XYZ file of C-alpha atoms in Angstrom:
621
model
C 6.867 13.453 -19.379
C 5.479 11.375 -16.532
C 1.901 10.491 -17.472
C 0.957 9.421 -13.965
C 3.140 11.313 -11.476
C 0.970 10.431 -8.467
C 0.730 6.714 -9.313
C -3.062 6.881 -9.069
C -3.373 4.167 -11.727
C -0.697 1.924 -10.274
C -1.898 -1.657 -9.890
C -0.987 -2.623 -6.344
C -1.379 -6.288 -7.258
C 1.876 -6.058 -9.195
C 3.775 -5.429 -5.947
C 2.844 -8.207 -3.484
C 5.311 -6.871 -0.916
C 3.597 -3.476 -0.797
C 2.564 -2.972 2.862
C -0.312 -0.647 1.955
C -1.756 -3.191 -0.452
C -1.443 -6.045 2.035
C -3.147 -4.004 4.732
C -6.057 -3.009 2.512
C -6.637 -6.388 0.893
C -6.330 -8.545 4.006
C -9.217 -10.982 3.855
C -9.791 -11.414 7.596
C -9.042 -9.976 11.007
C -7.494 -11.546 14.098
C -8.535 -9.530 17.160
C -7.660 -9.774 20.844
C -9.742 -7.712 23.267
C -7.642 -6.742 26.321
C -9.817 -5.588 29.228
C -8.440 -4.019 32.379
C -10.148 -5.807 35.315
C -8.606 -3.788 38.147
C -10.879 -2.626 41.011
C -10.743 0.891 39.571
C -12.656 -0.306 36.482
C -15.528 -1.450 38.716
C -15.604 1.564 41.060
C -15.463 4.281 38.400
C -18.860 5.118 36.934
C -20.373 7.438 34.377
C -23.889 8.242 33.191
C -25.440 6.127 30.441
C -28.012 7.157 27.841
C -30.749 6.184 30.348
C -29.123 8.390 33.050
C -28.059 5.300 34.968
C -24.619 4.900 36.523
C -22.502 2.341 34.664
C -19.062 1.069 35.628
C -16.232 1.307 33.138
C -15.989 -2.482 33.177
C -19.667 -2.722 32.173
C -19.119 -0.242 29.320
C -16.158 -2.264 28.009
C -18.120 -5.533 28.185
C -21.125 -3.990 26.434
C -18.974 -2.591 23.613
C -17.288 -5.942 23.041
C -20.594 -7.845 23.187
C -22.081 -5.627 20.481
C -18.911 -5.961 18.425
C -19.057 -9.767 18.643
C -22.679 -9.838 17.509
C -21.843 -7.620 14.546
C -18.740 -9.706 13.715
C -20.847 -12.798 13.035
C -22.782 -10.902 10.345
C -20.171 -8.426 9.095
C -17.042 -10.547 8.941
C -17.882 -14.168 9.689
C -14.316 -15.348 8.998
C -12.687 -13.107 11.624
C -11.207 -14.771 14.704
C -11.130 -13.281 18.195
C -9.966 -13.804 21.760
C -11.066 -12.078 24.977
C -8.406 -11.514 27.600
C -8.678 -9.868 31.045
C -5.673 -8.541 32.937
C -5.316 -7.451 36.568
C -7.232 -10.580 37.589
C -7.033 -12.781 40.682
C -7.101 -16.030 38.712
C -4.841 -16.837 35.773
C -5.506 -18.808 32.584
C -3.042 -18.479 29.736
C -0.525 -20.558 27.838
C 2.453 -18.728 29.388
C 1.136 -19.299 32.940
C 1.558 -15.591 33.745
C -0.098 -14.143 36.838
C -2.924 -11.635 36.541
C -3.962 -12.603 32.960
C -7.108 -14.627 32.174
C -7.972 -15.702 28.598
C -11.722 -16.315 28.483
C -12.584 -18.170 25.297
C -9.394 -19.894 24.112
C -8.574 -23.305 25.639
C -4.989 -23.864 26.629
C -2.633 -24.567 23.725
C -5.293 -23.558 21.175
C -5.434 -20.690 18.703
C -8.018 -17.947 18.574
C -11.230 -18.879 16.786
C -14.339 -17.421 15.223
C -16.984 -16.063 17.625
C -19.876 -18.430 18.326
C -23.370 -18.012 19.732
C -22.272 -19.871 22.859
C -19.395 -17.437 23.440
C -21.689 -14.419 23.036
C -24.261 -15.873 25.456
C -21.574 -16.626 28.036
C -19.947 -13.227 27.623
C -23.270 -11.425 28.087
C -23.401 -12.995 31.584
C -19.727 -12.487 32.437
C -20.401 -9.716 34.953
C -22.600 -11.979 37.070
C -19.882 -14.608 37.543
C -16.734 -12.512 37.158
C -16.047 -11.879 40.828
C -16.506 -15.558 41.726
C -14.730 -17.240 38.789
C -12.057 -14.739 37.743
C -11.801 -11.963 40.328
C -10.264 -8.504 40.280
C -7.042 -7.245 41.808
C -4.372 -4.616 41.243
C -1.702 -6.290 39.154
C 0.748 -3.402 39.410
C 1.618 -2.327 42.956
C 4.456 -0.228 44.311
C 6.244 -2.938 46.286
C 6.144 -5.611 43.563
C 7.871 -6.254 40.246
C 4.723 -7.844 38.790
C 3.662 -6.138 35.556
C 0.242 -7.358 34.427
C 0.131 -4.978 31.450
C 3.409 -6.403 30.136
C 2.089 -9.927 30.669
C -1.199 -9.108 28.904
C 0.626 -7.789 25.826
C 2.808 -10.918 25.810
C -0.248 -13.215 25.977
C -2.061 -11.231 23.268
C 0.964 -11.410 20.999
C 1.130 -15.187 21.480
C -2.589 -15.527 20.688
C -2.019 -13.678 17.411
C 0.848 -15.881 16.261
C -1.592 -17.686 13.959
C -1.446 -16.730 10.283
C 0.610 -14.134 8.434
C 0.287 -10.377 8.735
C 0.175 -10.276 4.908
C -3.076 -12.234 4.784
C -4.801 -10.970 7.940
C -5.111 -7.784 9.998
C -3.913 -8.453 13.552
C -5.224 -6.038 16.163
C -5.277 -5.586 19.930
C -8.067 -3.479 21.462
C -7.042 -2.266 24.933
C -9.760 -1.054 27.356
C -8.576 0.753 30.497
C -9.284 3.806 32.660
C -5.778 3.969 34.206
C -3.764 6.579 32.298
C -0.560 6.104 34.362
C -0.235 2.398 35.279
C 3.217 2.847 36.893
C 2.515 6.164 38.617
C 2.813 4.763 42.164
C 6.222 3.183 41.536
C 9.604 4.509 42.627
C 11.273 6.455 39.829
C 13.896 3.801 39.041
C 11.349 0.974 39.042
C 8.859 3.041 37.038
C 11.425 3.792 34.341
C 12.427 0.132 34.090
C 8.841 -1.165 33.867
C 7.872 1.565 31.397
C 10.820 0.681 29.187
C 10.105 -3.068 29.176
C 6.377 -2.575 28.536
C 6.993 -0.196 25.638
C 9.511 -2.633 24.188
C 6.961 -5.457 24.409
C 4.439 -3.271 22.529
C 7.062 -2.401 19.908
C 7.885 -6.096 19.413
C 4.214 -6.791 18.734
C 3.975 -3.888 16.283
C 7.096 -5.106 14.463
C 5.250 -8.381 13.885
C 2.422 -6.514 12.140
C 0.120 -6.271 15.181
C -1.584 -2.911 15.681
C -2.499 -1.786 19.199
C -5.586 0.411 19.541
C -6.297 2.111 22.861
C -9.892 2.664 23.993
C -9.490 4.860 27.095
C -12.336 5.394 29.573
C -12.265 8.771 31.306
C -13.250 9.401 34.915
C -16.383 11.517 35.518
C -14.266 14.350 36.926
C -10.981 13.679 35.156
C -10.123 13.274 31.478
C -7.888 10.362 30.516
C -4.381 11.808 30.050
C -2.878 9.818 27.210
C 0.352 11.833 27.309
C 1.417 10.247 30.633
C 2.169 6.796 29.159
C -0.009 5.426 26.387
C 0.966 7.884 23.621
C 4.351 6.148 23.442
C 2.804 2.681 23.615
C 0.530 3.228 20.592
C 2.966 5.553 18.788
C 1.183 8.914 18.727
C 3.081 12.081 17.893
C 2.355 15.476 19.453
C 0.217 16.633 16.503
C -2.151 13.669 16.897
C -2.770 14.040 20.639
C -5.472 16.721 20.377
C -7.528 14.720 17.871
C -7.126 11.340 19.564
C -9.654 11.572 22.418
C -12.609 12.873 20.296
C -11.969 10.202 17.658
C -11.696 7.383 20.196
C -14.935 8.504 21.848
C -16.694 8.111 18.505
C -15.089 4.680 18.079
C -16.608 3.539 21.387
C -20.051 4.730 20.298
C -19.655 2.926 16.985
C -18.801 -0.313 18.788
C -21.941 0.015 20.946
C -24.194 0.477 17.928
C -22.598 -1.312 15.006
C -24.497 -1.689 11.782
C -25.067 -5.322 10.870
C -23.990 -5.773 7.283
C -21.863 -8.246 5.447
C -18.436 -6.922 4.442
C -17.560 -8.181 0.982
C -13.991 -8.485 -0.241
C -12.980 -6.035 -2.970
C -11.902 -8.685 -5.441
C -11.605 -8.346 -9.201
C -14.983 -9.239 -10.698
C -13.727 -9.740 -14.263
C -10.682 -9.239 -16.498
C -11.460 -7.520 -19.786
C -9.489 -7.042 -22.996
C -10.291 -3.566 -24.353
C -9.847 -3.441 -28.160
C -9.294 0.235 -29.019
C -8.600 -0.447 -32.712
C -7.062 -3.135 -34.908
C -3.734 -4.117 -33.437
C -4.163 -2.119 -30.199
C -5.625 -3.742 -27.108
C -5.161 -3.097 -23.395
C -6.044 -5.079 -20.294
C -8.568 -3.851 -17.709
C -9.791 -5.136 -14.372
C -13.494 -4.821 -13.567
C -14.819 -4.260 -10.036
C -18.389 -4.405 -8.731
C -18.808 -1.281 -6.566
C -22.486 -1.987 -5.858
C -23.938 -5.348 -4.925
C -27.434 -5.953 -3.488
C -27.245 -7.023 0.157
C -29.336 -10.130 0.742
C -29.638 -12.583 3.656
C -27.287 -15.538 3.647
C -28.287 -18.693 1.820
C -30.395 -21.279 3.658
C -29.052 -24.810 4.083
C -31.691 -27.553 4.026
C -31.198 -30.271 6.641
C -32.521 -33.819 6.916
C -35.241 -33.989 9.587
C -33.830 -37.170 11.170
C -30.029 -36.851 10.814
C -29.832 -33.031 10.883
C -27.245 -33.240 8.090
C -27.285 -31.115 4.914
C -29.312 -32.685 2.120
C -28.163 -33.042 -1.468
C -30.483 -31.660 -4.143
C -30.924 -33.613 -7.368
C -33.163 -32.695 -10.294
C -34.983 -35.234 -12.422
C -37.269 -34.639 -15.420
C -40.433 -36.747 -15.719
C -42.348 -37.260 -18.943
C -45.898 -35.890 -18.646
C -47.275 -38.638 -20.926
C -45.654 -41.770 -19.477
C -44.527 -40.611 -16.030
C -41.076 -42.112 -16.666
C -37.850 -40.386 -15.664
C -36.167 -38.893 -18.723
C -32.708 -40.341 -19.418
C -31.935 -38.713 -22.771
C -30.644 -35.103 -22.919
C -33.434 -32.628 -22.321
C -34.515 -30.365 -25.192
C -36.241 -26.975 -25.115
C -38.760 -25.436 -27.491
C -39.368 -21.872 -28.597
C -42.730 -21.085 -30.295
C -42.276 -19.419 -33.683
C -45.120 -18.833 -36.200
C -47.394 -21.667 -35.044
C -44.590 -24.193 -34.703
C -42.165 -25.206 -31.954
C -38.470 -24.884 -32.711
C -36.423 -27.381 -30.688
C -32.992 -26.746 -29.095
C -30.679 -28.908 -27.050
C -28.395 -27.563 -24.350
C -25.379 -27.237 -26.654
C -27.328 -25.330 -29.302
C -28.687 -22.915 -26.704
C -25.179 -22.233 -25.457
C -24.013 -21.564 -29.030
C -26.889 -19.163 -29.642
C -25.967 -17.104 -26.587
C -22.335 -16.868 -27.641
C -22.764 -16.542 -31.400
C -21.612 -12.916 -31.385
C -19.885 -12.973 -28.011
C -16.178 -12.213 -28.398
C -15.485 -11.925 -24.679
C -13.846 -8.544 -25.336
C -14.700 -4.874 -25.025
C -14.570 -3.250 -28.496
C -14.478 0.532 -28.913
C -16.984 1.992 -31.404
C -16.511 5.743 -30.921
C -17.151 8.730 -28.662
C -20.143 10.948 -27.896
C -20.692 14.101 -25.761
C -21.683 13.389 -22.166
C -24.927 15.298 -22.743
C -26.132 12.415 -24.953
C -26.052 9.981 -22.041
C -29.375 10.007 -20.174
C -29.956 9.017 -16.570
C -32.258 6.150 -17.550
C -29.667 4.673 -19.948
C -28.610 2.176 -17.307
C -29.740 -1.444 -17.469
C -28.003 -2.614 -14.275
C -25.280 -1.513 -11.809
C -22.165 -0.337 -13.593
C -18.738 -2.000 -13.505
C -15.719 0.051 -12.427
C -12.720 -0.343 -14.785
C -9.070 0.038 -13.832
C -5.958 -0.667 -15.961
C -3.597 -3.586 -15.411
C -0.157 -4.205 -16.974
C 0.097 -7.851 -15.923
C -0.739 -9.384 -19.342
C -0.453 -6.407 -21.695
C 2.469 -4.067 -21.009
C 1.536 -0.419 -21.563
C -2.140 -0.804 -20.663
C -1.885 1.817 -17.910
C -0.199 4.358 -20.213
C -2.860 4.002 -22.919
C -5.696 4.036 -20.356
C -4.404 7.245 -18.759
C -4.239 8.973 -22.133
C -7.844 7.982 -22.900
C -9.039 8.810 -19.377
C -7.583 12.321 -19.277
C -8.654 13.184 -22.818
C -12.243 12.054 -22.195
C -12.450 14.212 -19.046
C -10.950 17.209 -20.832
C -13.250 16.920 -23.880
C -16.325 15.872 -21.829
C -16.861 12.766 -23.913
C -17.836 9.181 -23.137
C -16.828 6.118 -25.114
C -19.394 3.845 -26.775
C -18.277 0.220 -26.877
C -19.601 -3.267 -27.472
C -19.061 -5.804 -24.695
C -19.464 -9.506 -25.370
C -18.897 -11.352 -22.131
C -20.334 -14.537 -20.709
C -23.658 -12.756 -20.286
C -25.707 -11.626 -23.314
C -23.594 -9.045 -25.232
C -24.466 -5.409 -24.651
C -23.704 -1.899 -25.778
C -21.893 -0.033 -23.011
C -20.845 3.527 -22.215
C -17.421 4.146 -20.664
C -17.596 7.277 -18.501
C -14.294 8.602 -17.153
C -14.300 9.404 -13.434
C -11.687 11.744 -11.999
C -10.129 11.264 -8.576
C -11.817 13.129 -5.698
C -9.903 13.828 -2.493
C -11.068 15.311 0.792
C -8.966 16.057 3.895
C -5.991 14.295 2.380
C -7.931 11.060 1.743
C -9.398 9.576 -1.414
C -13.183 9.807 -1.666
C -13.595 8.564 -5.247
C -10.895 6.666 -7.184
C -9.965 7.526 -10.781
C -11.065 5.133 -13.510
C -13.999 4.460 -15.826
C -17.535 3.332 -15.104
C -18.876 0.831 -17.648
C -22.605 1.580 -17.919
C -24.750 -1.066 -19.610
C -26.889 0.650 -22.271
C -30.295 -0.470 -23.546
C -30.911 -1.668 -27.089
C -33.690 -0.132 -29.176
C -35.854 -3.161 -28.278
C -35.454 -2.415 -24.567
C -36.778 1.152 -24.626
C -40.438 1.670 -23.729
C -42.276 4.761 -24.895
C -43.973 6.951 -22.302
C -47.753 7.144 -22.640
C -48.973 10.666 -23.230
C -51.405 11.621 -20.475
C -52.891 14.534 -22.435
C -53.038 13.271 -25.972
C -56.554 14.501 -26.788
C -56.343 16.796 -29.824
C -57.037 20.423 -28.983
C -56.803 19.895 -25.226
C -53.737 21.524 -23.715
C -51.959 20.031 -20.723
C -52.546 21.983 -17.502
C -49.884 24.495 -16.533
C -49.112 25.659 -12.980
C -49.486 29.331 -12.145
C -46.607 31.507 -10.960
C -48.030 31.419 -7.422
C -48.172 27.618 -7.454
C -44.571 27.437 -8.644
C -43.530 29.863 -5.914
C -45.313 27.912 -3.157
C -43.947 24.587 -4.460
C -40.403 25.949 -4.506
C -40.809 27.171 -0.922
C -42.047 23.703 0.143
C -39.095 21.990 -1.552
C -36.625 24.281 0.173
C -38.251 23.573 3.542
C -38.058 19.797 3.012
C -34.508 19.767 1.665
C -32.327 17.033 3.197
C -29.063 18.386 4.562
C -25.878 16.385 3.861
C -27.840 13.533 2.306
C -26.008 10.319 1.428
C -27.314 6.847 0.620
C -24.627 5.551 3.002
C -26.717 6.900 5.899
C -29.587 4.455 5.380
C -29.539 0.769 6.272
C -32.013 -1.708 4.801
C -34.656 -2.004 7.583
C -35.869 -5.417 6.386
C -32.311 -6.795 6.408
C -31.575 -5.326 9.843
C -34.722 -6.935 11.239
C -33.749 -10.246 9.627
C -30.371 -10.159 11.383
C -32.031 -9.146 14.673
C -34.365 -12.171 14.470
C -31.435 -14.492 13.711
C -29.540 -13.078 16.691
C -32.521 -13.490 19.026
C -33.027 -17.127 17.979
C -29.326 -18.039 18.146
C -28.782 -16.407 21.544
C -32.141 -17.437 23.085
C -32.989 -13.787 23.688
C -36.483 -13.219 25.060
C -36.830 -9.778 23.503
C -36.112 -8.874 19.904
C -33.372 -6.277 19.527
C -34.971 -3.021 18.419
C -33.947 -1.981 14.913
C -34.144 1.611 13.808
C -35.910 2.209 10.494
C -33.959 5.150 9.070
C -36.236 5.340 6.015
C -39.187 6.693 8.011
C -39.962 10.419 7.592
C -38.774 12.857 10.231
C -42.083 13.380 12.050
C -40.649 15.951 14.447
C -39.189 17.921 11.558
C -42.490 17.809 9.655
C -44.206 19.440 12.657
C -41.986 22.519 12.639
C -43.964 25.719 12.141
C -42.087 26.683 8.970
C -42.741 23.303 7.341
C -46.418 23.248 8.371
C -46.894 26.757 6.974
C -45.218 25.829 3.656
C -47.448 22.737 3.324
C -50.647 24.705 4.047
C -49.698 27.436 1.569
C -48.950 24.801 -1.071
C -52.302 23.085 -0.504
C -54.149 26.417 -0.608
C -52.382 27.379 -3.824
C -53.157 24.065 -5.568
C -56.627 23.188 -4.206
C -57.930 26.613 -3.221
C -60.892 26.494 -0.839
C -61.081 22.707 -1.292
C -57.636 22.233 0.241
C -59.144 19.903 2.863
C -59.225 17.298 0.078
C -55.559 16.649 0.804
C -55.929 16.338 4.591
C -56.242 13.120 6.581
C -59.683 13.860 7.987
C -61.360 15.567 5.004
C -61.731 12.749 2.509
C -62.671 10.185 5.140
C -65.481 12.294 6.593
C -66.729 13.347 3.195
C -66.557 9.795 1.886
C -68.386 8.420 4.902
C -71.183 10.971 4.599
C -71.681 10.206 0.930
C -71.614 6.457 1.387
C -73.674 6.435 4.528
C -76.239 8.765 2.992
C -76.947 6.941 -0.215
C -75.066 3.681 0.457
C -73.515 3.810 -2.973
C -70.065 3.599 -4.529
C -69.327 3.609 -8.216
C -73.038 4.355 -8.983
C -74.145 1.259 -6.974
C -77.184 1.673 -4.722
C -76.595 -1.057 -2.177
C -80.075 -0.695 -0.655
C -81.768 -1.285 -4.037
C -79.355 -4.124 -4.808
C -80.203 -5.709 -1.468
C -83.933 -5.402 -2.112
C -83.628 -6.961 -5.584
C -81.232 -9.680 -4.428
C -78.472 -8.571 -6.816
C -75.681 -8.140 -4.297
C -74.327 -11.494 -5.482
C -73.629 -9.943 -8.885
C -71.013 -7.599 -7.381
C -67.376 -8.551 -6.986
C -65.722 -9.062 -3.588
C -63.802 -5.801 -4.034
C -67.030 -3.892 -4.693
C -68.706 -5.480 -1.672
C -65.772 -4.498 0.535
C -66.153 -0.826 -0.449
C -69.468 -0.773 1.423
C -68.003 -2.654 4.381
C -65.031 -0.296 4.576
C -67.217 2.802 4.375
C -69.314 1.562 7.289
C -66.424 0.246 9.434
C -67.525 -3.386 9.103
C -65.173 -6.423 9.134
C -63.702 -7.435 5.753
C -62.920 -11.087 6.513
C -64.764 -14.069 5.071
C -65.934 -15.391 1.720
C -68.334 -13.630 -0.639
C -71.446 -15.146 0.952
C -70.314 -13.959 4.385
C -69.745 -10.445 3.082
C -73.230 -10.335 1.510
C -74.903 -11.516 4.736
C -72.947 -8.889 6.679
C -74.180 -6.132 4.344
C -77.782 -7.383 4.523
C -77.597 -7.444 8.336
C -76.272 -3.882 8.379
C -78.969 -2.620 6.006
C -81.642 -4.426 8.000
C -82.754 -7.004 5.468
């Protein structure tokens, strides 16, 4: 019996020649942007989001500019080149006419995008006609083939590195769906054949060619005329190609700035099932907090990175400590001393570095709050222990079938913890994998870590309030009205991090205006104003508060609070007028003084004496 007929637990790392593995685990990308600069790209226009007419050349430049800005944050190790074809001037290593490489000096490789490149590229349209120029590189009475030349130059630019360690891609922007349409039949067939062969040669070297067609306002780009053979589309993929490529263009215009982290093995774990039976597992971190990049401190005079050194100074003598530093831990009115070696031994005294199985429990025993930190995803590996995959599959399938989770003890380099191993089945959608099979190692709390919940209604004989049936009905109606459709945490970007990247971009590129970042965590104000939602909220308030439902409104409490405070000038049983007369305002805290100032719309700035004088002035003393 084949335990794993679909090879879902196969460790791709065991087959370094596997093309799928190499493609997925490539650590960087080499990209060449090929932009058609023919006059047709400048004359063809379409409406933008602001209802302005934009040329296809402008759209291509804007997409690439946004992609470059995102590359610096997302994949800082990627290397790129920008190449125009159908140009008047030429600049390329092969000295081919009609091809102009923008950012790569002659006889140099492609390189990582820089702030200078992005600033220059943002202004390329202003100087393009003067410095580079546009012309038709493919004409009926000539054998010149600028598309062939552009693919040749792009292939040469991507000769750096191996296709096993990097993804090599060519992005081709054009609005000409039949580049050889004006040729005589014999010439057209010959130029089509040589161009397709050049594209095939590039693809055989591991270079993928991605077409980004730009349709005319009154004519859809017909990919079937030529480009379907160049990029290798079959007839079944033609109908889905144009909608998908349109979405790709939109994504390039508005790319999310986030760092792309490599999916490397976080830890290797020996799983001890019982005496004499152990298997090897790989651990992966599926969640990692996204934080801004580290700051490098520079010397103010040399502008070079500074080296940080730590010295300990004795508080009694002021001398720099030379002997090994010791630490103390208070225990029953005395200080217990430890040196660095003893502290390290204490942390590892019961740390075996292994994962040891203790037993199994029903999944119902595992609570949502039994999670001390993000879990680790476990996957079997046969590299060191042959048969690990077979044993893991047997455990995995049995745990899913019996609805059990494994309780284990994990003693790693961090403080040892109890963990729960929860089997996760594979989830597929539309022929693709959504969730991989494996186990999630959830870090459980010890008894010392659990905090009891304070009882809010612990008074003997006093029952906790219970909602009425009408309140439950109105609350359920409100919840249904505010239900989020197709919710996923993947839809929301960290607004603080996006603003951080926008500020960095503005400083690096000398931009006068800060790029607007969309805060996707804000409530849907338009949706909250819909009549059905407003009605559900009002009915809920009426059901809970009754005739005093204005207590929950924006205007009610403010007006009521102002009337009360303005009438008797008191808060928390303080009569500010009497306190002012008796000179006891100084006995109040700053917070208490500010309650009066807030209620009467007075400034809150200044020290305590300033606040008191402001209150006395307002009262008239």
